[in-house]
Amino acid sequence: MSNRALTLRNTVFSSVGIYTEYALGMLAAIMIARHLGPEFYGVYGLFMWFVSVGMVITNSGITTGVIKFVAELRGSGQDELIVPVVRRLRRVQRMHMLAAVGIGVVLYFSMGSRFPIPIKRLEFVLLLGAMVMRASYMFNIAVAKGFEAFDATAKVALVAAPLNLAMVVIAMLMKGDIFLFVVVYAVSSVVFLAVSHVQAQRVMAMLPKLGALPAALVQRMRRHLRIVSATVVISFLIASDVEILFLNMYDSARSAGYFKVAYQLASGIILLVPGVFGALLLPMMAKALSQGQAVAGRRFAMVTSYLVLLAVPVVTFGVCFAGPVIALLYGSSYAAAAPVFALLIFSGGVGTATQGASSLLISADRQQTILTLTIIFGLMKVILDVVLIRNLGLYGAVATILSGTLIGSTAYVAIG
């Protein structure tokens, strides 16, 4: 199969997977938000953020390492090393997972009573279990992406996402509270993990099971994990909705609810259009670099231009019709989220242009550069969050995100 045909095939399957998972996931989130209302949805969003933190600690640098090294070995014809690489990275993930669980337990029992939003013990156990399963699901998806087996990711989405939506509808009909939706999240995590495990085993079934990893490759893997793990954790503070935590602490759960729906909708819309192509970037760039820097350079220029062209109409629509979109999807109770959504979708569009640059730098083993920038931007964002949210509330959170995106995107594209 030619490179063009392979890219087209992967784009089609990636489209199916991304559109299904994000569209149905977004629909489920909208239904939960309308059902709970801004204040309780702000609390629910905080719970989901805690799960996301655990997942980032567990998979920090590991999932990108799976994609990168599996794609490299395939591109260089060293298929006999793929299974040993995946096994080694899975062992590292399990160690990270134990650390994440341990940190969560310590924080819960030492600081849980002093936190503004209490988490019941059973809720904590369910959230911890969901974190473990979702992190493992992401590892399996990374294996499939390393093989450019985007049909596997599409199959996971087509099975798990509709089941998750159905469970949300049932919980709504039962007039469920936050706890019931946490149960739904935990059960859906089981489904995502089970289906992804089957698909990951399928793509690796015909590969040799034994093989000694060269010392140079092991050293590169260690360096990647050492640097990228720190980069990913700090990047999460830059790119995630950590503002929900600070809004709950320094403003109100209602403001956190407004921010949550605006951020989630803006992120989802931005990911739906460029994300179809963006999902191919890391394996594509890693494979291109293995074929020479000239190939990678042409690929980077094409990717950056294409992502900008995809983002512009989406951002324009979101900014112009923010009010009607929020009113239609979430109802009048979330009207205050409309201007926040307009600003965040602009920020997301700007950030989309950096996807090619970050994939290029990771593939070129420029992790040290990324880590340095990430530490600087992470510290800047946390400081701005605390200062601006204390003084400006909801719009302090928006100002922080806009500042970080504009500065960070400019830096990444320039270096790339």
Short mmCIF file of C-alpha atoms in Angstrom, two decimals:
data_model
loop_
_atom_site.label_atom_id
_atom_site.label_comp_id
_atom_site.label_asym_id
_atom_site.label_seq_id
_atom_site.Cartn_x
_atom_site.Cartn_y
_atom_site.Cartn_z
CA MET A 1 0.00 0.00 0.00
CA SER A 2 1.40 3.44 -0.98
CA ASN A 3 2.04 6.15 1.61
CA ARG A 4 -0.82 8.22 0.19
CA ALA A 5 -3.26 5.31 0.32
CA LEU A 6 -2.13 4.40 3.83
CA THR A 7 -2.56 7.99 5.02
CA LEU A 8 -6.03 8.15 3.47
CA ARG A 9 -7.03 4.84 5.08
CA ASN A 10 -5.74 5.96 8.47
CA THR A 11 -7.50 9.30 8.14
CA VAL A 12 -10.82 7.57 7.44
CA PHE A 13 -10.56 5.23 10.41
CA SER A 14 -9.22 8.00 12.62
CA SER A 15 -12.19 10.13 11.60
CA VAL A 16 -14.62 7.39 12.59
CA GLY A 17 -12.93 6.87 15.96
CA ILE A 18 -12.45 10.52 16.86
CA TYR A 19 -15.85 11.73 15.67
CA THR A 20 -17.65 8.88 17.42
CA GLU A 21 -15.81 9.13 20.74
CA TYR A 22 -15.74 12.90 20.97
CA ALA A 23 -19.20 13.53 19.53
CA LEU A 24 -20.94 10.96 21.76
CA GLY A 25 -18.72 11.89 24.70
CA MET A 26 -19.60 15.55 24.19
CA LEU A 27 -23.30 14.70 23.97
CA ALA A 28 -23.06 12.75 27.23
CA ALA A 29 -21.25 15.67 28.89
CA ILE A 30 -23.90 18.12 27.69
CA MET A 31 -26.66 15.92 29.08
CA ILE A 32 -24.91 15.62 32.43
CA ALA A 33 -24.33 19.39 32.56
CA ARG A 34 -27.98 20.18 31.82
CA HIS A 35 -29.12 17.60 34.37
CA LEU A 36 -26.85 18.70 37.22
CA GLY A 37 -26.86 22.48 36.64
CA PRO A 38 -23.84 24.84 36.79
CA GLU A 39 -23.05 24.47 40.50
CA PHE A 40 -23.14 20.67 40.74
CA TYR A 41 -21.53 20.29 37.34
CA GLY A 42 -18.63 22.38 38.62
CA VAL A 43 -18.13 19.81 41.39
CA TYR A 44 -18.46 16.90 38.94
CA GLY A 45 -15.92 18.59 36.66
CA LEU A 46 -13.51 18.81 39.57
CA PHE A 47 -13.86 15.08 40.20
CA MET A 48 -13.08 14.38 36.53
CA TRP A 49 -10.04 16.66 36.75
CA PHE A 50 -8.69 14.59 39.66
CA VAL A 51 -9.02 11.46 37.50
CA SER A 52 -7.21 13.23 34.66
CA VAL A 53 -4.32 14.11 36.96
CA GLY A 54 -3.92 10.46 37.93
CA MET A 55 -4.01 9.39 34.29
CA VAL A 56 -1.34 11.92 33.37
CA ILE A 57 0.95 10.74 36.18
CA THR A 58 0.40 7.12 35.14
CA ASN A 59 0.95 7.60 31.42
CA SER A 60 3.41 10.51 31.52
CA GLY A 61 5.66 10.04 28.52
CA ILE A 62 4.76 6.36 28.19
CA THR A 63 1.96 6.49 25.63
CA THR A 64 3.90 8.87 23.39
CA GLY A 65 6.90 6.56 23.83
CA VAL A 66 4.84 3.58 22.67
CA ILE A 67 3.71 5.41 19.54
CA LYS A 68 7.15 6.82 18.80
CA PHE A 69 9.24 3.67 19.25
CA VAL A 70 6.76 1.23 17.69
CA ALA A 71 6.45 3.49 14.63
CA GLU A 72 10.25 3.84 14.41
CA LEU A 73 10.83 0.08 14.60
CA ARG A 74 8.22 -0.55 11.95
CA GLY A 75 9.73 2.13 9.70
CA SER A 76 13.22 0.61 10.04
CA GLY A 77 12.01 -2.99 9.61
CA GLN A 78 12.89 -4.17 13.15
CA ASP A 79 9.57 -5.83 13.96
CA GLU A 80 11.23 -8.39 16.26
CA LEU A 81 11.93 -5.61 18.80
CA ILE A 82 8.36 -4.28 19.02
CA VAL A 83 6.96 -6.75 21.59
CA PRO A 84 9.96 -6.34 23.97
CA VAL A 85 9.61 -2.55 23.72
CA VAL A 86 5.89 -2.65 24.49
CA ARG A 87 6.43 -5.00 27.43
CA ARG A 88 9.13 -2.77 28.89
CA LEU A 89 6.98 0.33 28.58
CA ARG A 90 3.99 -1.44 30.12
CA ARG A 91 6.11 -2.35 33.15
CA VAL A 92 7.09 1.29 33.53
CA GLN A 93 3.43 2.31 33.27
CA ARG A 94 2.51 -0.06 36.09
CA MET A 95 5.15 1.50 38.33
CA HIS A 96 3.80 4.96 37.52
CA MET A 97 0.31 3.69 38.22
CA LEU A 98 1.27 2.48 41.69
CA ALA A 99 2.81 5.88 42.37
CA ALA A 100 -0.34 7.68 41.20
CA VAL A 101 -2.59 5.49 43.36
CA GLY A 102 -0.30 5.98 46.35
CA ILE A 103 -0.25 9.75 45.95
CA GLY A 104 -4.03 9.82 45.61
CA VAL A 105 -4.58 7.76 48.76
CA VAL A 106 -2.15 9.87 50.80
CA LEU A 107 -3.71 13.14 49.66
CA TYR A 108 -7.24 11.90 50.24
CA PHE A 109 -6.65 10.79 53.83
CA SER A 110 -4.35 13.67 54.75
CA MET A 111 -6.12 16.59 53.07
CA GLY A 112 -9.56 15.35 52.05
CA SER A 113 -11.34 16.82 55.06
CA ARG A 114 -9.79 20.24 54.45
CA PHE A 115 -10.75 20.43 50.79
CA PRO A 116 -13.67 22.77 49.95
CA ILE A 117 -15.52 20.06 48.00
CA PRO A 118 -15.71 16.79 49.98
CA ILE A 119 -15.35 13.46 48.16
CA LYS A 120 -17.10 10.50 49.78
CA ARG A 121 -15.01 7.41 50.35
CA LEU A 122 -16.92 5.26 47.86
CA GLU A 123 -16.72 8.03 45.27
CA PHE A 124 -12.98 8.17 45.81
CA VAL A 125 -12.61 4.40 45.28
CA LEU A 126 -14.67 4.53 42.08
CA LEU A 127 -12.69 7.48 40.74
CA LEU A 128 -9.41 5.74 41.57
CA GLY A 129 -10.53 2.57 39.79
CA ALA A 130 -11.67 4.57 36.76
CA MET A 131 -8.30 6.29 36.63
CA VAL A 132 -6.45 2.96 36.55
CA MET A 133 -8.69 1.55 33.81
CA ARG A 134 -8.67 4.69 31.65
CA ALA A 135 -4.89 4.92 31.84
CA SER A 136 -4.56 1.29 30.70
CA TYR A 137 -7.06 1.93 27.91
CA MET A 138 -4.91 4.83 26.69
CA PHE A 139 -1.84 2.57 26.65
CA ASN A 140 -3.68 0.05 24.45
CA ILE A 141 -4.76 2.82 22.09
CA ALA A 142 -1.14 4.01 21.89
CA VAL A 143 -0.07 0.52 20.80
CA ALA A 144 -2.65 0.59 17.99
CA LYS A 145 -1.55 4.08 16.91
CA GLY A 146 2.08 2.99 16.81
CA PHE A 147 1.05 0.35 14.29
CA GLU A 148 -1.04 2.98 12.47
CA ALA A 149 -3.95 0.57 13.07
CA PHE A 150 -6.56 3.27 13.32
CA ASP A 151 -9.28 0.74 12.53
CA ALA A 152 -8.66 -0.59 16.06
CA THR A 153 -9.23 2.82 17.63
CA ALA A 154 -12.41 3.20 15.57
CA LYS A 155 -13.73 -0.16 16.82
CA VAL A 156 -13.12 0.82 20.45
CA ALA A 157 -15.01 4.07 19.97
CA LEU A 158 -17.90 2.44 18.12
CA VAL A 159 -18.48 -0.04 20.94
CA ALA A 160 -17.65 1.89 24.11
CA ALA A 161 -18.89 5.42 23.36
CA PRO A 162 -22.52 4.47 22.57
CA LEU A 163 -22.67 2.29 25.71
CA ASN A 164 -21.42 5.19 27.80
CA LEU A 165 -24.08 7.49 26.34
CA ALA A 166 -26.80 4.90 27.01
CA MET A 167 -25.73 4.64 30.66
CA VAL A 168 -25.83 8.43 31.02
CA VAL A 169 -29.39 8.48 29.67
CA ILE A 170 -30.40 5.77 32.15
CA ALA A 171 -28.85 7.73 35.02
CA MET A 172 -30.79 10.83 33.96
CA LEU A 173 -34.06 8.91 33.81
CA MET A 174 -33.33 7.69 37.33
CA LYS A 175 -32.89 11.36 38.38
CA GLY A 176 -29.36 10.53 39.49
CA ASP A 177 -27.07 12.78 41.49
CA ILE A 178 -23.29 13.25 41.13
CA PHE A 179 -22.58 9.85 42.72
CA LEU A 180 -24.61 7.96 40.11
CA PHE A 181 -22.75 9.67 37.27
CA VAL A 182 -19.45 8.72 38.93
CA VAL A 183 -20.68 5.10 38.89
CA VAL A 184 -21.48 5.44 35.17
CA TYR A 185 -17.98 6.79 34.51
CA ALA A 186 -16.39 3.86 36.35
CA VAL A 187 -18.49 1.24 34.51
CA SER A 188 -17.79 2.83 31.12
CA SER A 189 -14.07 2.71 31.97
CA VAL A 190 -14.35 -1.09 32.23
CA VAL A 191 -15.85 -1.21 28.73
CA PHE A 192 -13.19 1.04 27.19
CA LEU A 193 -10.42 -1.07 28.77
CA ALA A 194 -11.85 -4.43 27.71
CA VAL A 195 -12.43 -3.50 24.06
CA SER A 196 -9.06 -1.73 23.71
CA HIS A 197 -7.23 -4.74 25.21
CA VAL A 198 -8.71 -7.03 22.54
CA GLN A 199 -7.67 -4.64 19.76
CA ALA A 200 -4.12 -4.18 21.10
CA GLN A 201 -3.63 -7.94 21.31
CA ARG A 202 -4.91 -8.31 17.75
CA VAL A 203 -2.37 -5.95 16.16
CA MET A 204 0.52 -7.63 18.03
CA ALA A 205 -0.60 -11.22 17.55
CA MET A 206 1.70 -12.11 14.62
CA LEU A 207 4.89 -10.50 15.94
CA PRO A 208 7.84 -12.43 17.42
CA LYS A 209 7.55 -12.63 21.20
CA LEU A 210 11.25 -12.75 22.06
CA GLY A 211 14.04 -10.33 21.28
CA ALA A 212 16.90 -8.58 23.07
CA LEU A 213 16.73 -4.80 23.07
CA PRO A 214 19.95 -3.08 21.91
CA ALA A 215 21.64 -1.01 24.61
CA ALA A 216 21.39 2.15 22.49
CA LEU A 217 17.62 1.72 22.15
CA VAL A 218 17.21 1.11 25.88
CA GLN A 219 19.18 4.26 26.60
CA ARG A 220 17.00 6.29 24.24
CA MET A 221 13.85 4.90 25.86
CA ARG A 222 15.10 5.81 29.32
CA ARG A 223 15.99 9.31 28.20
CA HIS A 224 12.61 9.75 26.54
CA LEU A 225 10.72 8.61 29.63
CA ARG A 226 12.87 10.59 32.04
CA ILE A 227 12.43 13.87 30.22
CA VAL A 228 8.99 13.44 28.68
CA SER A 229 7.41 12.25 31.94
CA ALA A 230 8.18 15.59 33.56
CA THR A 231 7.20 17.42 30.38
CA VAL A 232 3.81 15.72 30.15
CA VAL A 233 2.88 16.35 33.78
CA ILE A 234 3.77 20.03 33.55
CA SER A 235 2.14 20.28 30.11
CA PHE A 236 -1.05 19.01 31.68
CA LEU A 237 -1.08 22.05 33.94
CA ILE A 238 -0.67 24.22 30.86
CA ALA A 239 -3.18 22.54 28.57
CA SER A 240 -5.79 21.09 30.95
CA ASP A 241 -8.70 22.72 32.75
CA VAL A 242 -6.80 23.06 36.02
CA GLU A 243 -8.68 26.33 36.38
CA ILE A 244 -11.64 24.27 37.64
CA LEU A 245 -9.64 23.52 40.79
CA PHE A 246 -8.74 27.17 41.41
CA LEU A 247 -12.27 28.37 40.60
CA ASN A 248 -13.71 25.96 43.17
CA MET A 249 -11.16 27.14 45.71
CA TYR A 250 -11.12 30.91 45.10
CA ASP A 251 -14.41 31.75 43.38
CA SER A 252 -17.39 29.35 43.28
CA ALA A 253 -18.54 25.97 42.01
CA ARG A 254 -21.00 27.81 39.73
CA SER A 255 -18.14 29.67 37.99
CA ALA A 256 -16.32 26.34 37.70
CA GLY A 257 -19.43 24.91 36.02
CA TYR A 258 -19.53 27.76 33.49
CA PHE A 259 -15.83 27.31 32.77
CA LYS A 260 -16.16 23.53 32.48
CA VAL A 261 -18.85 23.60 29.80
CA ALA A 262 -17.08 26.36 27.83
CA TYR A 263 -13.69 24.66 28.00
CA GLN A 264 -15.04 21.20 27.22
CA LEU A 265 -17.13 22.37 24.27
CA ALA A 266 -14.33 24.50 22.82
CA SER A 267 -11.79 21.68 23.20
CA GLY A 268 -14.16 19.12 21.71
CA ILE A 269 -15.00 21.22 18.66
CA ILE A 270 -11.36 22.06 17.99
CA LEU A 271 -10.38 18.39 18.28
CA LEU A 272 -13.15 17.13 16.01
CA VAL A 273 -11.88 18.89 12.90
CA PRO A 274 -8.04 18.99 13.05
CA GLY A 275 -8.00 15.95 15.35
CA VAL A 276 -8.82 13.65 12.44
CA PHE A 277 -5.47 14.54 10.94
CA GLY A 278 -3.73 15.36 14.22
CA ALA A 279 -4.06 11.78 15.46
CA LEU A 280 -1.70 10.71 12.68
CA LEU A 281 1.00 13.27 13.42
CA LEU A 282 3.32 11.56 15.91
CA PRO A 283 3.67 8.22 14.08
CA MET A 284 3.84 10.13 10.78
CA MET A 285 6.64 12.43 11.94
CA ALA A 286 8.58 9.64 13.65
CA LYS A 287 8.40 7.55 10.49
CA ALA A 288 9.36 10.55 8.31
CA LEU A 289 12.43 11.31 10.44
CA SER A 290 13.57 7.70 10.14
CA GLN A 291 13.58 8.32 6.36
CA GLY A 292 15.60 11.53 6.56
CA GLN A 293 15.41 15.12 7.77
CA ALA A 294 14.44 16.44 4.35
CA VAL A 295 11.31 14.26 4.36
CA ALA A 296 10.44 15.38 7.89
CA GLY A 297 10.97 19.04 6.99
CA ARG A 298 8.56 18.90 4.07
CA ARG A 299 6.05 17.01 6.21
CA PHE A 300 6.24 19.61 8.99
CA ALA A 301 5.62 22.53 6.61
CA MET A 302 2.65 20.76 5.03
CA VAL A 303 1.15 19.76 8.38
CA THR A 304 1.37 23.23 9.95
CA SER A 305 -0.26 24.92 6.95
CA TYR A 306 -2.99 22.31 6.78
CA LEU A 307 -3.85 22.57 10.48
CA VAL A 308 -4.15 26.35 10.26
CA LEU A 309 -6.50 26.07 7.28
CA LEU A 310 -8.65 23.55 9.15
CA ALA A 311 -8.84 25.63 12.32
CA VAL A 312 -9.78 29.03 10.85
CA PRO A 313 -13.42 28.30 9.84
CA VAL A 314 -14.10 26.45 13.09
CA VAL A 315 -12.79 29.33 15.22
CA THR A 316 -14.72 31.90 13.17
CA PHE A 317 -17.99 30.01 13.61
CA GLY A 318 -17.45 29.54 17.35
CA VAL A 319 -16.64 33.20 18.00
CA CYS A 320 -19.58 34.51 15.93
CA PHE A 321 -22.24 32.14 17.28
CA ALA A 322 -21.05 31.49 20.84
CA GLY A 323 -24.30 32.71 22.45
CA PRO A 324 -26.74 30.67 20.33
CA VAL A 325 -24.54 27.56 20.57
CA ILE A 326 -24.41 27.63 24.39
CA ALA A 327 -28.15 28.38 24.64
CA LEU A 328 -29.03 25.53 22.28
CA LEU A 329 -26.81 22.91 23.91
CA TYR A 330 -26.87 23.82 27.60
CA GLY A 331 -29.89 26.07 28.12
CA SER A 332 -30.35 29.54 29.54
CA SER A 333 -28.84 28.62 32.92
CA TYR A 334 -25.39 28.52 31.25
CA ALA A 335 -25.69 31.87 29.38
CA ALA A 336 -22.68 33.27 31.28
CA ALA A 337 -20.50 30.61 29.63
CA ALA A 338 -21.02 32.01 26.08
CA PRO A 339 -18.30 34.73 26.06
CA VAL A 340 -15.95 32.32 27.83
CA PHE A 341 -16.57 29.77 25.08
CA ALA A 342 -15.83 32.33 22.35
CA LEU A 343 -12.47 33.22 23.86
CA LEU A 344 -11.51 29.61 24.57
CA ILE A 345 -12.30 28.36 21.07
CA PHE A 346 -10.03 31.11 19.70
CA SER A 347 -7.32 29.94 22.09
CA GLY A 348 -7.83 26.34 21.00
CA GLY A 349 -7.53 27.27 17.35
CA VAL A 350 -4.21 28.98 17.96
CA GLY A 351 -2.93 25.96 19.87
CA THR A 352 -3.88 23.63 17.01
CA ALA A 353 -1.10 25.08 14.84
CA THR A 354 1.53 23.76 17.29
CA GLN A 355 0.57 20.09 16.97
CA GLY A 356 2.94 19.53 14.06
CA ALA A 357 5.76 21.36 15.84
CA SER A 358 5.47 19.36 19.07
CA SER A 359 5.27 16.06 17.16
CA LEU A 360 8.38 17.00 15.19
CA LEU A 361 10.37 17.89 18.32
CA ILE A 362 9.36 14.68 20.13
CA SER A 363 10.25 12.57 17.08
CA ALA A 364 13.63 14.35 16.77
CA ASP A 365 14.50 13.57 20.43
CA ARG A 366 14.35 17.28 21.34
CA GLN A 367 12.67 16.44 24.63
CA GLN A 368 15.08 18.63 26.61
CA THR A 369 13.95 21.70 24.69
CA ILE A 370 10.30 20.83 25.22
CA LEU A 371 10.89 20.23 28.93
CA THR A 372 12.56 23.62 29.41
CA LEU A 373 9.72 25.45 27.68
CA THR A 374 7.13 23.40 29.53
CA ILE A 375 8.56 24.21 32.95
CA ILE A 376 8.62 27.92 32.14
CA PHE A 377 5.07 27.96 30.78
CA GLY A 378 3.77 25.72 33.58
CA LEU A 379 5.09 27.97 36.32
CA MET A 380 3.75 31.02 34.51
CA LYS A 381 0.28 29.50 34.20
CA VAL A 382 -0.01 28.41 37.84
CA ILE A 383 1.08 31.85 39.05
CA LEU A 384 -1.36 33.61 36.70
CA ASP A 385 -4.17 31.25 37.70
CA VAL A 386 -3.79 31.97 41.39
CA VAL A 387 -3.39 35.75 40.97
CA LEU A 388 -6.00 36.35 38.27
CA ILE A 389 -8.69 33.97 39.54
CA ARG A 390 -8.41 35.43 43.04
CA ASN A 391 -9.01 38.92 41.61
CA LEU A 392 -11.08 38.40 38.45
CA GLY A 393 -12.79 35.05 39.02
CA LEU A 394 -14.05 33.38 35.84
CA TYR A 395 -12.41 35.84 33.43
CA GLY A 396 -9.13 35.53 35.27
CA ALA A 397 -9.13 31.87 34.24
CA VAL A 398 -9.80 32.82 30.61
CA ALA A 399 -7.03 35.45 30.63
CA THR A 400 -4.57 32.87 31.91
CA ILE A 401 -5.37 30.40 29.13
CA LEU A 402 -5.18 33.01 26.38
CA SER A 403 -1.82 34.29 27.60
CA GLY A 404 -0.32 30.81 27.85
CA THR A 405 -1.58 29.72 24.43
CA LEU A 406 -0.33 32.76 22.55
CA ILE A 407 3.12 32.65 24.12
CA GLY A 408 3.51 28.88 23.96
CA SER A 409 2.28 28.48 20.37
CA THR A 410 4.63 31.17 19.15
CA ALA A 411 7.59 29.47 20.83
CA TYR A 412 6.84 25.95 19.56
CA VAL A 413 6.22 26.96 15.96
CA ALA A 414 9.39 29.11 15.90
CA ILE A 415 11.55 26.26 17.25
CA GLY A 416 9.90 23.69 15.00
#
